[in-house]
Structure formats: structure tokens, C-alpha cells
Coordinates of C-alpha atoms in Angstrom, one line a residue:
X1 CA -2.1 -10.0 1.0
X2 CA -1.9 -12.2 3.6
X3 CA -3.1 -15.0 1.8
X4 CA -0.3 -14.7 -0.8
X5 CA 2.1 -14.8 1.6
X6 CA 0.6 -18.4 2.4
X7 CA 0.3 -19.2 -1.6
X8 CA 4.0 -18.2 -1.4
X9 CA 4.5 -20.8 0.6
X10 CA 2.8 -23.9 -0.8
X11 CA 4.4 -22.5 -4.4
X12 CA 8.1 -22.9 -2.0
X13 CA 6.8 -26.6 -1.5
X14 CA 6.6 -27.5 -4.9
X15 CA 9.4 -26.0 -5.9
X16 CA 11.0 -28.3 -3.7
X17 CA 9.4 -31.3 -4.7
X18 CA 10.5 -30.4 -8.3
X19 CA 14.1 -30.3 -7.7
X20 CA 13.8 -33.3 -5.3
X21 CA 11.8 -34.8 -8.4
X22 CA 14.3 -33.8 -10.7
X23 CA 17.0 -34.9 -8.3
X24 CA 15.8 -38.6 -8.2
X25 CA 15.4 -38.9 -12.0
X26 CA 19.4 -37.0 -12.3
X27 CA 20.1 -40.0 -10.0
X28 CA 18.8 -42.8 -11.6
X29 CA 20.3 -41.4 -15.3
X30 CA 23.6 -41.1 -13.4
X31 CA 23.1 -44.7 -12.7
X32 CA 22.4 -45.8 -16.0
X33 CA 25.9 -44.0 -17.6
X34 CA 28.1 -45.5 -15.0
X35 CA 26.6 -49.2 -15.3
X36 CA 27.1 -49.2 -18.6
X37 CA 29.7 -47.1 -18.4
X38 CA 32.0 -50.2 -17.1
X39 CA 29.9 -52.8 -19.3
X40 CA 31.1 -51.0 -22.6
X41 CA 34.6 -50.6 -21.7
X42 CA 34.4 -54.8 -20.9
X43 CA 32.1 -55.6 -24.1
X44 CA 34.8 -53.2 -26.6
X45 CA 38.2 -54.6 -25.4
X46 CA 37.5 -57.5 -27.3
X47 CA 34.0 -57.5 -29.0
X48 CA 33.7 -60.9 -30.7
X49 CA 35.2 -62.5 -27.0
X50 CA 32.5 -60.9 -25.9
X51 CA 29.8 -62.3 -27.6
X52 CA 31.2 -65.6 -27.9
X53 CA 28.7 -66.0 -24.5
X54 CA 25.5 -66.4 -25.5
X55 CA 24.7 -64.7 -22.5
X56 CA 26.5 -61.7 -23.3
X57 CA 24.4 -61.1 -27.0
X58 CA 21.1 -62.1 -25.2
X59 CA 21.4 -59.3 -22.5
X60 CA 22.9 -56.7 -25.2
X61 CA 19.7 -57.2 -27.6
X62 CA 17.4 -56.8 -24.2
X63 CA 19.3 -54.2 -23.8
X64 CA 19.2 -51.8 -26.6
X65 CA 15.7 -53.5 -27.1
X66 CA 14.3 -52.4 -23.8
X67 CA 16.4 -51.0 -21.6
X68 CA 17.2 -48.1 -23.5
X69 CA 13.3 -47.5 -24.5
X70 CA 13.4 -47.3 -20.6
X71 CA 16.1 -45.1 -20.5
X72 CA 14.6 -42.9 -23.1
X73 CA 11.4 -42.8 -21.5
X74 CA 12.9 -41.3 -18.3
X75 CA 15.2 -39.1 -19.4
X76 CA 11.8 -37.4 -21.5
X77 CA 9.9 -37.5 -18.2
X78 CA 9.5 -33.8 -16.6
X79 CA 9.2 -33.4 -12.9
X80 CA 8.0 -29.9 -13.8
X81 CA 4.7 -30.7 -14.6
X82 CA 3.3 -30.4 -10.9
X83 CA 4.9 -27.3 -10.0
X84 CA 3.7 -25.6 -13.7
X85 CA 0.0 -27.1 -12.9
X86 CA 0.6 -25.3 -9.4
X87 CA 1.5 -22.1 -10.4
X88 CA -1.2 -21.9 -13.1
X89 CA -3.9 -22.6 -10.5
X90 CA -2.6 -19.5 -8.4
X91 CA -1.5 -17.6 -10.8
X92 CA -4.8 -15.7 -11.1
X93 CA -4.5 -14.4 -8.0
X94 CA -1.0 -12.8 -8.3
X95 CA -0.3 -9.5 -8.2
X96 CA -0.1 -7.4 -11.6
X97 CA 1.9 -4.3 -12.8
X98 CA -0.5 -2.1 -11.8
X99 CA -0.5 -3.6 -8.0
X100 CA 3.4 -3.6 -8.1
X101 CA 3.2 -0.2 -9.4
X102 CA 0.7 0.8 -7.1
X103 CA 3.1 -0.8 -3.8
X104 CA 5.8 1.5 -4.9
X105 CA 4.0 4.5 -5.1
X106 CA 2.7 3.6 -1.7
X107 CA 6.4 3.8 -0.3
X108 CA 6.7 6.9 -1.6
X109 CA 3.9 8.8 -0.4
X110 CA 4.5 7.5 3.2
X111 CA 8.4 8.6 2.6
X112 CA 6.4 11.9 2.3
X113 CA 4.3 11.9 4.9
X114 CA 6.2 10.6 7.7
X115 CA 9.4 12.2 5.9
X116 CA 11.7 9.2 5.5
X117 CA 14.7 9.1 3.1
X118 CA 15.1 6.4 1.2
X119 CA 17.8 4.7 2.7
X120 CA 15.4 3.9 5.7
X121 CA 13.5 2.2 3.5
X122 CA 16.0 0.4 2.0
X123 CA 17.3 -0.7 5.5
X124 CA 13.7 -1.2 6.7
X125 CA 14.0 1.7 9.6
X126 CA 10.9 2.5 10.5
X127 CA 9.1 4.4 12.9
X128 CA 7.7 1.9 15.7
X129 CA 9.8 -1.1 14.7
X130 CA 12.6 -3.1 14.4
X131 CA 13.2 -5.5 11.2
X132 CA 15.1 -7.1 8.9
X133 CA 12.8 -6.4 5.7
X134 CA 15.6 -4.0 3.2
X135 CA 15.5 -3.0 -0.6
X136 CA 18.5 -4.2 -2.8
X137 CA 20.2 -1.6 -5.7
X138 CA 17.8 -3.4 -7.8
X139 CA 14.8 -2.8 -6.1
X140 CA 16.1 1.0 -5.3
X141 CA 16.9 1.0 -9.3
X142 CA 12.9 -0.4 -9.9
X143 CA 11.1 2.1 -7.1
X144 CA 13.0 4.9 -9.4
X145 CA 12.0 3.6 -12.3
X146 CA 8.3 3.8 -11.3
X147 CA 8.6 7.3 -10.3
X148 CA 10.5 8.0 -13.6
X149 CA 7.7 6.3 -16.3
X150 CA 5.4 8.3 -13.9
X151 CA 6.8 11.7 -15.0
X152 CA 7.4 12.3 -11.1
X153 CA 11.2 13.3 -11.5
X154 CA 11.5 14.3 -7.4
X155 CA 11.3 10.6 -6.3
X156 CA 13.1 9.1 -9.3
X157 CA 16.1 11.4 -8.1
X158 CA 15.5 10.1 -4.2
X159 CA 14.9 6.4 -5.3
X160 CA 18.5 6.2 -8.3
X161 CA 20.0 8.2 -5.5
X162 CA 20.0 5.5 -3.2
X163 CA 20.6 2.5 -5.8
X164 CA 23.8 4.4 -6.8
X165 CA 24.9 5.1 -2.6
X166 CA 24.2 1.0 -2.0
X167 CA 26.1 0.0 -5.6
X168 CA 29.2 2.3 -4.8
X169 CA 28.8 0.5 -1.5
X170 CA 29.8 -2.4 -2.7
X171 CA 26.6 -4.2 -3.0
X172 CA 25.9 -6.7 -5.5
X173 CA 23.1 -6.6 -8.3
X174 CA 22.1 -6.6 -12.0
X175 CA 21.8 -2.8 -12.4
X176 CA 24.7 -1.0 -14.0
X177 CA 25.9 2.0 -12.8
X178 CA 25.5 3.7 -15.9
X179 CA 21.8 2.5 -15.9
X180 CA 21.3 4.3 -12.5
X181 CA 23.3 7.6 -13.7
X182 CA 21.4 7.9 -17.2
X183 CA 17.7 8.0 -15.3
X184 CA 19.9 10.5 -12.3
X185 CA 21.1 12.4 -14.6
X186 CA 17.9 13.5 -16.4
X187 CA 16.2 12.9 -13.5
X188 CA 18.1 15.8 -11.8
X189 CA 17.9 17.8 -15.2
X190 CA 14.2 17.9 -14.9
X191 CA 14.4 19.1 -10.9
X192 CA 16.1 22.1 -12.2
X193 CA 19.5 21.1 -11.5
X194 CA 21.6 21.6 -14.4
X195 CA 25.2 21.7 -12.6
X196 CA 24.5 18.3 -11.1
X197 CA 22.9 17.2 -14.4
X198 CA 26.0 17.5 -15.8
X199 CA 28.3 16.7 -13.4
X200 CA 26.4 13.1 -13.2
X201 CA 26.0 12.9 -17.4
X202 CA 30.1 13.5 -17.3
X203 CA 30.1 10.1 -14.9
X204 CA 28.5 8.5 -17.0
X205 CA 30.5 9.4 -20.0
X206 CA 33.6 8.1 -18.7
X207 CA 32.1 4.9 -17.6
X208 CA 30.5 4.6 -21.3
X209 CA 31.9 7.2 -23.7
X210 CA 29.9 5.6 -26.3
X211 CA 26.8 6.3 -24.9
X212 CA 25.1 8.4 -27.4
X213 CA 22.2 9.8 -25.1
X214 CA 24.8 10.5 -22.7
X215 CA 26.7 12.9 -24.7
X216 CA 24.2 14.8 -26.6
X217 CA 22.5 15.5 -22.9
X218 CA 25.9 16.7 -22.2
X219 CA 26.2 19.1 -25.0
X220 CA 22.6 20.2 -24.1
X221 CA 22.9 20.6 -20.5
X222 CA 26.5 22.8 -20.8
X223 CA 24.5 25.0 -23.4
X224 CA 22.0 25.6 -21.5
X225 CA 23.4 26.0 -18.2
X226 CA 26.4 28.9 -19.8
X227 CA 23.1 30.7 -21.7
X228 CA 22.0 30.9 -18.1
X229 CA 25.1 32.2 -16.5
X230 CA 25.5 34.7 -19.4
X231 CA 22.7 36.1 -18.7
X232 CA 22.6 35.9 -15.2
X233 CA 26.7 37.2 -15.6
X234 CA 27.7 35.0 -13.5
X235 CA 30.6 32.4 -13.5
X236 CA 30.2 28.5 -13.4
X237 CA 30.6 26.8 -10.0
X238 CA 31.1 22.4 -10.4
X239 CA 28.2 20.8 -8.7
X240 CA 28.9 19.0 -5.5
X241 CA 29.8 15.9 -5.6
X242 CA 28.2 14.7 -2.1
X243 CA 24.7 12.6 -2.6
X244 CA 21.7 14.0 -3.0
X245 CA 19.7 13.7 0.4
X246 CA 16.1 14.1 1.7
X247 CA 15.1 18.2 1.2
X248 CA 17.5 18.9 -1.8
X249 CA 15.1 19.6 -4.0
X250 CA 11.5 21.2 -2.9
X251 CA 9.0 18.2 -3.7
X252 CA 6.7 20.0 -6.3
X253 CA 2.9 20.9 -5.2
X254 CA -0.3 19.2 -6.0
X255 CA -3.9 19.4 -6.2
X256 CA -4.2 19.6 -2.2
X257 CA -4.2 22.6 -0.7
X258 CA -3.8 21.7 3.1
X259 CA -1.2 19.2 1.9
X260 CA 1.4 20.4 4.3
X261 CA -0.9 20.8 7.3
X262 CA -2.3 17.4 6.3
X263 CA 0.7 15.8 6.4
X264 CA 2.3 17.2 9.8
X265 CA -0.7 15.7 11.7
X266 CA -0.4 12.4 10.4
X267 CA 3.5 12.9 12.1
X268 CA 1.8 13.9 15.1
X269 CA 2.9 17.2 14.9
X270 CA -0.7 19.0 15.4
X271 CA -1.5 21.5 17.4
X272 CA -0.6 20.5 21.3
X273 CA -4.4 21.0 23.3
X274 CA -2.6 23.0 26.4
X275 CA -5.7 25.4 26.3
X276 CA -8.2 23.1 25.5
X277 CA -7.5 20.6 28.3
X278 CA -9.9 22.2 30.3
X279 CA -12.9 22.3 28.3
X280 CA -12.7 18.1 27.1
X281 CA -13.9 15.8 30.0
X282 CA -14.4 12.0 30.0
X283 CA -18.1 10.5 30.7
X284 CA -20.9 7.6 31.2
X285 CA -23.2 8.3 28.5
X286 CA -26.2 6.2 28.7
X287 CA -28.1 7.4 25.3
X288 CA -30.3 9.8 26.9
X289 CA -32.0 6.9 29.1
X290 CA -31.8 4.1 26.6
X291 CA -32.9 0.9 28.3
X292 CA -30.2 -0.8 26.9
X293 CA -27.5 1.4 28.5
X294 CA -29.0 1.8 31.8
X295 CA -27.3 -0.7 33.5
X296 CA -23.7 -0.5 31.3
X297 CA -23.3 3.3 30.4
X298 CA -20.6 3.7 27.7
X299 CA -17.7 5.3 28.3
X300 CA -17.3 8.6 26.5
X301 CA -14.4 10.6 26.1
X302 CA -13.9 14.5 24.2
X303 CA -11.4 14.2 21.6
X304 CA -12.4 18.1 21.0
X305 CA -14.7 21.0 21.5
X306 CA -15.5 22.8 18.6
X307 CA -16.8 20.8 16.6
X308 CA -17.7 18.4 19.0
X309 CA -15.8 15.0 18.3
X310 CA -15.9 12.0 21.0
X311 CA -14.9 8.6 21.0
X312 CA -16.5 5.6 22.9
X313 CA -14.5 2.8 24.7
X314 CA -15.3 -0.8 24.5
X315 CA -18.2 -0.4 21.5
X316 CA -16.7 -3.7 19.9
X317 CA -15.4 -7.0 21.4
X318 CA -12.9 -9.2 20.0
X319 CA -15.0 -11.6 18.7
X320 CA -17.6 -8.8 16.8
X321 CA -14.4 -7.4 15.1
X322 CA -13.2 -10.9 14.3
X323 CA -17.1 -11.6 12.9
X324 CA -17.1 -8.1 10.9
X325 CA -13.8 -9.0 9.4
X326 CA -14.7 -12.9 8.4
X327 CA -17.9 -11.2 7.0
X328 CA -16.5 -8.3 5.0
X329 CA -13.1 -9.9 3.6
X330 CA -14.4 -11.9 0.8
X331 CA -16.9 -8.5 -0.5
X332 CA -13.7 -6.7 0.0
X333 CA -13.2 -4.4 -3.2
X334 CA -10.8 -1.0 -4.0
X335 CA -12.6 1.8 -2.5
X336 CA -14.3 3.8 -5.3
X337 CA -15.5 8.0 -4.9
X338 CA -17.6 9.9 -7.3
X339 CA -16.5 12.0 -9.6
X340 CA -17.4 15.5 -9.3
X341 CA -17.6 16.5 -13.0
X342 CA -20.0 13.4 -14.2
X343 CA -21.1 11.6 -10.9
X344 CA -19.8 8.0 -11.4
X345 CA -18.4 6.3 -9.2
X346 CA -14.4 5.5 -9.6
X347 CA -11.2 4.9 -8.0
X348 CA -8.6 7.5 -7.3
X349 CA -5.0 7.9 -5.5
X350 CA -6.5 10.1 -2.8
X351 CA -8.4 6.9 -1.5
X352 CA -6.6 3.7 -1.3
X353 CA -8.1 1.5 0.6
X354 CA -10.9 -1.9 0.5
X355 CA -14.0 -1.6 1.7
X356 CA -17.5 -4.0 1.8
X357 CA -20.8 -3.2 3.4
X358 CA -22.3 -5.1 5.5
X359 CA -26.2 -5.5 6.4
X360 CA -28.1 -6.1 9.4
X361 CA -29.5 -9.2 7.7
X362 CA -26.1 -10.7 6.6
X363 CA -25.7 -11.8 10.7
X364 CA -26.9 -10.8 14.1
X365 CA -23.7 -9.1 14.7
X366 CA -24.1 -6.7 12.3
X367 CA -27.5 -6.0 13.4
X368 CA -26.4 -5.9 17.1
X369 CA -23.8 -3.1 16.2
X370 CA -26.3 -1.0 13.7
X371 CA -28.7 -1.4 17.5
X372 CA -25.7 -0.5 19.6
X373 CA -25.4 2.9 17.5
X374 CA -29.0 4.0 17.3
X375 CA -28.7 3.5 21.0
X376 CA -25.5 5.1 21.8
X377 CA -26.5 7.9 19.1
X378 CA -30.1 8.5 20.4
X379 CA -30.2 8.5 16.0
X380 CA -32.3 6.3 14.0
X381 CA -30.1 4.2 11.7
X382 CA -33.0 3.2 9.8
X383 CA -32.2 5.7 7.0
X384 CA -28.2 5.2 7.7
X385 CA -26.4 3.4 4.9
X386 CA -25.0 0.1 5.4
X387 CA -22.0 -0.7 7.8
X388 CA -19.2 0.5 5.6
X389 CA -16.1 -2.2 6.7
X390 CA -12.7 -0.8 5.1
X391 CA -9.1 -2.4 5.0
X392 CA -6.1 0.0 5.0
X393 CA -3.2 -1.7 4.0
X394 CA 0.1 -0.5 2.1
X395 CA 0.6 3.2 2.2
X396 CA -3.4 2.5 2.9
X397 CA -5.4 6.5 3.0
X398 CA -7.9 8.9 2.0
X399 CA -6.8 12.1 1.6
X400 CA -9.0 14.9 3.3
X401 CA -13.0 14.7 2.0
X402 CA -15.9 15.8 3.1
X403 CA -18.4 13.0 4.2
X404 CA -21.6 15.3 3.8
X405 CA -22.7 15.8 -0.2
X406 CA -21.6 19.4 -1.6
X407 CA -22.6 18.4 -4.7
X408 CA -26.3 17.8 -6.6
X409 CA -27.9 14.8 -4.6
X410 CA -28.1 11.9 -6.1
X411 CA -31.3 9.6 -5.4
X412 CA -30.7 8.1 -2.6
X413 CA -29.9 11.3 -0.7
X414 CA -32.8 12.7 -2.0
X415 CA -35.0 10.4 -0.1
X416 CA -32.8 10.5 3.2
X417 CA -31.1 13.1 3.0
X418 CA -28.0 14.2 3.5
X419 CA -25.3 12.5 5.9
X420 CA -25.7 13.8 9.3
X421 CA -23.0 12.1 11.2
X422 CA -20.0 10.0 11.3
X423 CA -19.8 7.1 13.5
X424 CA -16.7 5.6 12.8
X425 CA -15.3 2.0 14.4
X426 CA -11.9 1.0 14.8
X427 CA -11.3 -2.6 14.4
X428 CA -7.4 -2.7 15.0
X429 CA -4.4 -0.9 16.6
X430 CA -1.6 0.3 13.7
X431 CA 1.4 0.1 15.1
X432 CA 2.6 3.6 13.2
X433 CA 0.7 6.0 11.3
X434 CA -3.2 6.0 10.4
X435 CA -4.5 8.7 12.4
X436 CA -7.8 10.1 11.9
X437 CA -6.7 13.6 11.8
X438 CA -8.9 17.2 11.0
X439 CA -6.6 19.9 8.7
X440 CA -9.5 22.6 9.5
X441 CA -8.7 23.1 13.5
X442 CA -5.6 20.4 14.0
X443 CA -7.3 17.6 15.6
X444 CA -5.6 13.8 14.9
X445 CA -7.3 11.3 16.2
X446 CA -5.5 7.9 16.8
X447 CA -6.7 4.2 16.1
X448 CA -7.6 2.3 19.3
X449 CA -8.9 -1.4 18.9
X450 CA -12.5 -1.6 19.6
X451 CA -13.3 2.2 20.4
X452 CA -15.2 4.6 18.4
X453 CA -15.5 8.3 17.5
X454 CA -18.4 10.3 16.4
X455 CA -19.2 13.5 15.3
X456 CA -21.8 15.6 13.5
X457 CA -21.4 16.4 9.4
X458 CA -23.8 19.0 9.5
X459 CA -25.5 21.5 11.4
X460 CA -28.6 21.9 13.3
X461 CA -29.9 23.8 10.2
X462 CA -28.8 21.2 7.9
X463 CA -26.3 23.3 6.3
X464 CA -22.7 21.2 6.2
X465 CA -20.2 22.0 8.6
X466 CA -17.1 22.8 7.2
X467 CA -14.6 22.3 9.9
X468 CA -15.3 18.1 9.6
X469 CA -12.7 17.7 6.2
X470 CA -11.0 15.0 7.6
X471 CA -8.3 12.6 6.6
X472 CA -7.0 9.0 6.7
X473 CA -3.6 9.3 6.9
X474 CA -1.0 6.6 5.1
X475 CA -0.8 3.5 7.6
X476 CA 3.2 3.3 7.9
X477 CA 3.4 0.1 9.6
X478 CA -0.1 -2.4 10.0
X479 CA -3.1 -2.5 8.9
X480 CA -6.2 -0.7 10.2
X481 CA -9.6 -1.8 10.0
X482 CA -12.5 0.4 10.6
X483 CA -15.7 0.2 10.3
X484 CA -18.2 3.0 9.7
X485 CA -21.8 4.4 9.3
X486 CA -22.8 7.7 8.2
X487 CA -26.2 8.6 9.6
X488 CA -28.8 10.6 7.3
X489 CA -31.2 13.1 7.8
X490 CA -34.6 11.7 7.8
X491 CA -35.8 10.3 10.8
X492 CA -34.2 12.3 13.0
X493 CA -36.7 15.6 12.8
X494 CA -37.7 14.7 16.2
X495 CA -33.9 13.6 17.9
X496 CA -31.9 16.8 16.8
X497 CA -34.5 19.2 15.9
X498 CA -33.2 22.4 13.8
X499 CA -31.5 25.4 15.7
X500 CA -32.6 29.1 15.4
X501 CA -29.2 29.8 13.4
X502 CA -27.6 28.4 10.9
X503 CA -24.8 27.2 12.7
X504 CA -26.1 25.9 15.9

């Protein structure tokens, strides 16, 4: 995205060199019309007069000989062709529907998460910064729109809601407001709310009492809503007429379970570690003796007991993250998972993010980290996968997973096994949102530029350990880059031998 911004600009440049292109030849017509503007007013006072000068009849036959082929060929000229060549050159790179689509749904599910109304959005109050970024009615009217062609009726209400506050604001914009109050109205219909279904269709009736829709709905929704009074024997109270705000309507459940719990970490709002305090400490850590961390230990620090999750300062320099970065972005590709009923690998909303692997081969930097991990680790990486380098950007996340296999092995796992541990890289600060957080015992974990955290997958007895469904919550404001690589089993009979239980 941050290239576009810069194709934005060059397609700014020659925009501007077509109007001043256009401007010139507008000139230079203008020219034309006035010079001969005055000559014909001179030549038709008295034509014959005006001939009689033999200088007069030679310059009009070079005139309507040449001059006006010239003319003709500049009026026909287009300055346009430059800036049409331009845009067709970057025009396969633009954004499409779905990516617009996409952006919008991103909004939304961080107006979820972080628990946002709209009109913060709109006026670009975030969490962690101040700017000047705001939605129009328009774009309010679009963002509802998307929910609404999406079936999701909850933020279509939210989203027209706030298109209609900015337009009765006074705000300018192409959207009518009986646009906005025919997708409210049904909108609100389909939350359940049949008094302010109908109070909003009877707005829109009087701003457009021939809309046909609008008065059928209307008949429908008073049928309905009296049947349901009747039987309820109860007598019709007028919907308010204030605006509907954030937590009028219950947002409808989905295919998460922990959604809620999920969703309170990535607000920071875990579970405070007054107890635990105690029990997490801060270390050198010189991988068991490694040669190469004898003389510069790293610095280890708990991030929580049970399971045991720690993060390492100072694993990555500036320039290994800028190299990592430079290496992964032009590999960098949507995030795919597998799907659990036939095993291919595909994208999905609960993961939206870019990712590329890297190999040792592909520089030394890359090799120099995968060394730096096997040392740190005291784990071979020899049977690891690649180094995984993923870009979170828009509403970027990956809903809680498992990174150990519950499901048949497919090859590869079958020769190395299943993935041991997480060693997970972060490549960049996020200035809100992002956290690494852990649904199972509340643990969030926040990005830090050029640390690291770590944890085992799976028990001593190889058996997975449940606790480690973890999350990458929606970046608010940033973009986080991580880097990551998930250790397997073989190899490492000898560095973390089995336990006597199954959950040592």
C-alpha cells in the first residue's frame, strides 16, 4: 500500500501536466478567435474594399488554405493521451472490489474489537493518535452498503446511522437522504426492530411518498408489529427518535467461541498478573553454554508461567529487520490456512495478513537468524520450516489457531513431525492494537521492535498443549511485521527428551 500511495502521486503529476497541456492548447485557440476575431469584423464592413489589396486576398487564401488546416489540427490534438498511457501502465496494480470490499470490512471488525462507534471513524479518533484522516456521508453511505450486500444487517445500521447524523449535520454529498433511510430502515427491520423500522420507513415516506418499496415495507412492518402486540396484549409505544448508537442492538454471534474473551485482550483488558508477579523473573540466558552466547547472554524475560512463554530482547537489529523486510516484500502473498474438511490450502477472514518465507540460502542474514535460534533455543532448526515473514496491515489478524496439527498429518509433518515450538520475531512497534494475546489463561503479549517470544506447542510427550490457542489481534493503527519459525519434532529426541507424563 505504500507504494500506491507513491503511484498516487506520479498519477497527481500527470494530471497536472494534462490540464497545464490542455491549458496551453485552450490558450493558443483563444488566440486564434480573437485575431481573427477583429480581422473579420475589418474584412466584412466592406468586403470588395477589402480585397481590392492584393495583399488582403493573398493572406485570406493562406489563410483558409493553411492556417485553418493548422487550426484544425490543434484543436483535434489531445493532451490526454499521456495521462491515459499513465494510468493504463498502473492500472494493474490498483486496488479492486474485493480489496475495497475487504478495507471496509476491516474498519469494521476493528470497530469491534477495540469497540469504536462509527463516528470515530468518521472523524478519525483513534486510540493512540491524532489526525485529520475522516469519512464523508458518502463514504459512511458506501461502508453500509458493504455491510448491507454482505447480509451483515448490525453494521449496515451503525455505518447508514452515521451517514444520516453527518447529512442532517449539514454536510454536503451525493447520497440522498432517502437513499440512507431505505437501506436504515430495513436494515433496522432485520435487527429485530420493528417500531424503529417503521418510524424511519414513515421518514422516508414523507420525503418520497412515491416510493413504492417504501410503502409496502410500511404496510408490512405495521402488520407485523400489531400481530405482535396482539398477541403479546400489549399497546403500541412510537420508537424513539434519538440515533441509534454503539450497543443498541447486540452484535449477533459467530463461529468463535472465545470471541468475547478474544476480543477484551486485544483492548488490553486481560487478566491483571497481581499474583503472578512473583513467580515471572527476567534473565541472561546463554543457550545452555552455547559458544556463541558466552560472551553476549541474551536477555530473557517471563511473559508467563504456566505455559511457559518468554520473550528475548535485542534478537534483531535494525538493519536484519530492514534486510528480512527488503527480502520478503516482493514474495509477499495473502496468507492462506488449510481447510479442515479437504486439506487445501486457502484463504479465510480469520487470517488476514501477507506472508513470504524466507531461506537460509536466500542471504546470510537469514541464515544468521535461523543460527541465532538454534542457539538461543538449544533446538535444531534443521527440521524447522522456513522463516515465515508476515505483514499485518488494515484491520491486519488471525483469529485464535492452534500452531501444532490436530488434524491427519500431511507429508511433510510426517517426516518431521509435528510443530514443537513457536519462535516468533517482531519486526516493528504498532502504535495501537496487534497484541499477541492467549484466550485459554489471559495472557496478551505486546509487539516490541526487535524482541522475540517463544513458547512450546506441545508437550514433553508430544501430545499438543492446549492452553497455546493464540491470537493476532486487528492492528488498529500501523503495521506489524513479524517474523516467525515453528520448530518440529525430529531432531530434538536428544535436546527435550520425553517426560514420564503426558503433560510434563
Amino acid at each position: 500500500m505504500t507504494d500506491l500511495l507513491y503511484t498516487e502521486k506520479e498519477l497527481v503529476q500527470s494530471l497536472r501536466e494534462y490540464i497545464k497541456a490542455e491549458e496551453t492548447k485552450l490558450a493558443s485557440v483563444k488566440s486564434w478567435a480573437n485575431k481573427l476575431d477583429a480581422l473579420t469584423r475589418v474584412s466584412t464592413t466592406d468586403p470588395e474594399g477589402y480585397l481590392a489589396h492584393p495583399v488582403n486576398a493573398y493572406k485570406l487564401m493562406k489563410r483558409l488554405n493553411t492556417e485553418w488546416n493548422e487550426l484544425e489540427s490543434l484543436v483535434l490534438q489531445n493532451p490526454s493521451d499521456g495521462f491515459i498511457s499513465n494510468m493504463s501502465v498502473h492500472r494493474q496494480y490498483f486496488p479492486d472490489e474485493e480489496d475495497e470490499t475487504g478495507a471496509a470490512k476491516a474498519l469494521m471488525r476493528l470497530q469491534d474489537t477495540y469497540q469504536l462507534d462509527s463516528e470515530a471513524f468518521s472523524k478519525g479518533k483513534l486510540p493512540g493518535m491524532q489526525s485529520d484522516a475522516f469519512l464523508t456521508v458518502d463514504d459512511c453511505f458506501d461502508m453500509g452498503k458493504t455491510a448491507y450486500n454482505d447480509a451483515d444487517y448490525y453494521h449496515a445500521v451503525l455505518w447508514m446511522q452515521q451517514s444520516l447524523k453527518q447529512l442532517d449535520a449539514g454536510e454536503e454529498a451525493a447520497t440522498t437522504k432517502a437513499e440512507i433511510l431505505d437501506y436504515l430502515s430495513y436494515s433496522v427491520y432485520q435487527m429485530g426492530d420493528l417500531p424503529r423500522a417503521i418510524e424511519l420507513t414513515r421518514r422516508l415516506v414523507a420525503i418520497d411518498p412515491s416510493h413504492q418499496r417504501a410503502g409496502g415495507n410500511l404496510r408490512y412492518f405495521e402488520k407485523l408489529l400489531f400481530k405482535q402486540l396482539n398477541e403479546l396484549n400489549q399497546a403500541y409505544q412510537p420508537a424513539s427518535e434519538e440515533p441509534i448508537q454503539l450497543g443498541t442492538y447486540n452484535r449477533p454471534k459467530d463461529h468463535l467461541p472465545e470471541r468475547e474473551t478474544y476480543e477484551a485482550l486485544c483492548r488490553g483488558e486481560g487478566i491483571k498478573l497481581v499474583r503472578k508477579r512473583s513467580r515471572l523473573f527476567c534473565r541472561y540466558q546463554d543457550g545452555f553454554r552455547n559458544p556463541r552466547l558466552l560472551l553476549k547472554p541474551m536477555k530473557e524475560e517471563d511473559e508467563w508461567d504456566s505455559p511457559h512463554i518468554v520473550r528475548y530482547l535485542d534478537v534483531l537489529s535494525s538493519e536484519e529487520i530492514d534486510k528480512i523486510k527488503e527480502l520478503a516484500k516482493p514474495r509477499l502473498a495473502r496468507a492462506t490456512v488449510r481447510d479442515p474438511k479437504t486439506g487445501v490450502l486457502t484463504t479465510a477472514q480469520y487470517r488476514v495478513s501477507k506472508s513470504a518465507w524466507l531461506e537460509g540460502e536466500d542471504d546470510p542474514v537469514i541464515a544468521r537468524v535461523n543460527q541465532r535460534i538454534e542457539d538461543i533455543t538449544g533446538l535444531t532448526v534443521d527440521t524447522a520450516e522456513l522463516l515465515q515473514v508476515a505483514n499485518y496491515g488494515v484491520g491486519g489478524q488471525y483469529e485464535p489457531h492452534y500452531d501444532f496439527s490436530r488434524r491427519p498429518f500431511d507429508s511433510n509433518l510426517k517426516v518431521d513431525g509435528n510443530r514443537l515450538a513457536t519462535f516468533l520475531n517482531y519486526m516493528s512497534d504498532v502504535t495501537a492494537g496487534g497484541a499477541t494475546v492467549f484466550p485459554d489463561f489471559g495472557a496478551a503479549i505486546w509487539p516490541r521492535k526487535g524482541t522475540a517470544v517463544f513458547w512450546y506447542n506441545l508437550f514433553k510427550s508430544g501430545e499438543g498443549d492446549y492452553r497455546t490457542r493464540h491470537a493476532a489481534c486487528p492492528v488498529l493503527v500501523g503495521s506489524k511485521w513479524v517474523s516467525n519459525k515453528w520448530i518440529h519434532e525430529r531432531g530434538q529426541e536428544f535436546r527435550r527428551p520425553c517426560g514420564l507424563t503426558e503433560v510434563d
